[in-house]
Amino acid sequence: MNDKQSKLAILPLSRIKMIMKSSPEVGNISPDSCFLVTKATEGFIAYLVRQALKSSDNKTRLDYSDLAKVVGSIDTLDFLKDIIPPKIRGDKYLEILKQIEEHEQRIALEDQEL
């Protein structure tokens, strides 16, 4: 990677290359491909932030809830739902967990009756 590419990128190219190398399918990584992946990542982050700012009430500050709302509302960002889920209170989570357990118990009982 040359100095010109390093100066044009915001994210550190060495970190991107390290992440790319962590995949077992990846062999050699050319400096140009690393640079392109870095610029694409920067563009994606910029898109995500712009969308979150559009939907935010506060145009000067971005909160986690703004990102979670955008991830939940844009279909193409579905792959991020597990990474950026909407925040819920602990008591609501425990209530949902209890409902899931009760549902699973009912299914198990129905299976035993068959």
C-alpha positions as MATLAB code, in Angstrom:
seq = 'MNDKQSKLAILPLSRIKMIMKSSPEVGNISPDSCFLVTKATEGFIAYLVRQALKSSDNKTRLDYSDLAKVVGSIDTLDFLKDIIPPKIRGDKYLEILKQIEEHEQRIALEDQEL';
ca = [
       0.000    0.000    0.000;
       1.423    3.295   -0.932;
       1.367    6.540    1.004;
      -1.020    8.184   -1.458;
      -3.660    5.516   -0.857;
      -3.140    5.746    2.900;
      -3.707    9.489    2.802;
      -6.889    9.102    0.730;
      -8.448    6.650    3.176;
      -9.998    7.555    6.511;
      -9.976    4.021    7.916;
      -6.566    2.424    8.498;
      -5.693    0.220    5.527;
      -3.645   -2.136    7.686;
      -6.668   -2.951    9.867;
      -8.865   -3.576    6.834;
      -6.202   -5.865    5.390;
      -5.959   -7.729    8.702;
      -9.759   -8.252    8.721;
      -9.687   -9.413    5.112;
      -6.874  -11.895    5.875;
      -8.890  -13.368    8.752;
     -11.104  -15.111    6.195;
      -9.767  -18.591    5.382;
     -10.836  -18.277    1.720;
      -8.665  -15.219    1.134;
      -5.135  -15.701   -0.135;
      -3.068  -12.750   -1.250;
      -4.564   -9.291   -0.997;
      -3.378   -6.694   -3.455;
      -2.936   -3.134   -2.226;
      -5.521   -1.930   -4.743;
      -8.164   -4.384   -3.568;
      -7.527   -3.446    0.049;
      -7.864    0.226   -0.845;
     -11.138   -0.401   -2.729;
     -12.620   -2.395    0.147;
     -11.609    0.380    2.539;
     -13.230    3.079    0.388;
     -16.379    0.940   -0.011;
     -16.542    0.496    3.766;
     -16.172    4.227    4.281;
     -18.967    4.835    1.766;
     -21.231    2.344    3.551;
     -20.576    3.961    6.919;
     -21.327    7.393    5.423;
     -24.605    6.058    3.957;
     -25.629    4.521    7.274;
     -24.868    7.727    9.172;
     -26.726    9.911    6.627;
     -29.812    7.708    6.844;
     -29.683    7.737   10.648;
     -29.323   11.527   10.728;
     -32.306   11.910    8.373;
     -34.529    9.951   10.726;
     -33.119   11.498   13.896;
     -34.788   14.286   15.809;
     -31.419   15.749   16.738;
     -29.486   16.689   13.587;
     -26.223   17.319   15.438;
     -25.942   14.089   17.406;
     -26.344   10.470   16.440;
     -27.493    7.936   19.025;
     -27.567    4.163   19.013;
     -31.360    4.276   18.842;
     -31.146    6.257   15.578;
     -28.944    3.580   14.025;
     -31.190    0.780   15.305;
     -34.255    2.531   13.879;
     -32.659    2.842   10.437;
     -31.462   -0.769   10.456;
     -34.973   -1.887   11.346;
     -36.676    0.219    8.687;
     -34.481   -0.276    5.591;
     -34.765   -3.742    4.053;
     -31.275   -3.722    2.561;
     -29.822   -3.344    6.067;
     -31.493   -6.513    7.397;
     -28.104   -8.187    7.744;
     -27.305   -5.723   10.563;
     -30.384   -6.518   12.683;
     -28.442   -8.929   14.900;
     -25.541   -6.514   15.265;
     -27.573   -3.337   15.890;
     -30.845   -4.510   17.461;
     -33.291   -2.058   19.002;
     -32.696   -1.560   22.700;
     -35.309   -2.906   25.050;
     -35.575   -2.702   28.801;
     -34.514   -5.688   30.848;
     -38.010   -6.341   32.208;
     -39.453   -6.429   28.671;
     -36.725   -8.840   27.604;
     -37.499  -11.152   30.523;
     -41.202  -11.004   29.639;
     -40.479  -11.939   26.011;
     -38.170  -14.730   27.159;
     -40.891  -16.083   29.473;
     -43.429  -16.052   26.614;
     -41.021  -17.947   24.367;
     -40.410  -20.560   27.064;
     -44.159  -20.999   27.645;
     -44.713  -21.383   23.908;
     -41.972  -24.012   23.669;
     -43.443  -25.900   26.639;
     -46.883  -25.926   24.962;
     -45.348  -27.293   21.763;
     -43.475  -29.977   23.725;
     -46.703  -31.019   25.480;
     -48.566  -31.189   22.168;
     -45.803  -33.350   20.721;
     -46.002  -35.704   23.710;
     -49.784  -36.057   23.293;
     -49.332  -37.157   19.686;
];
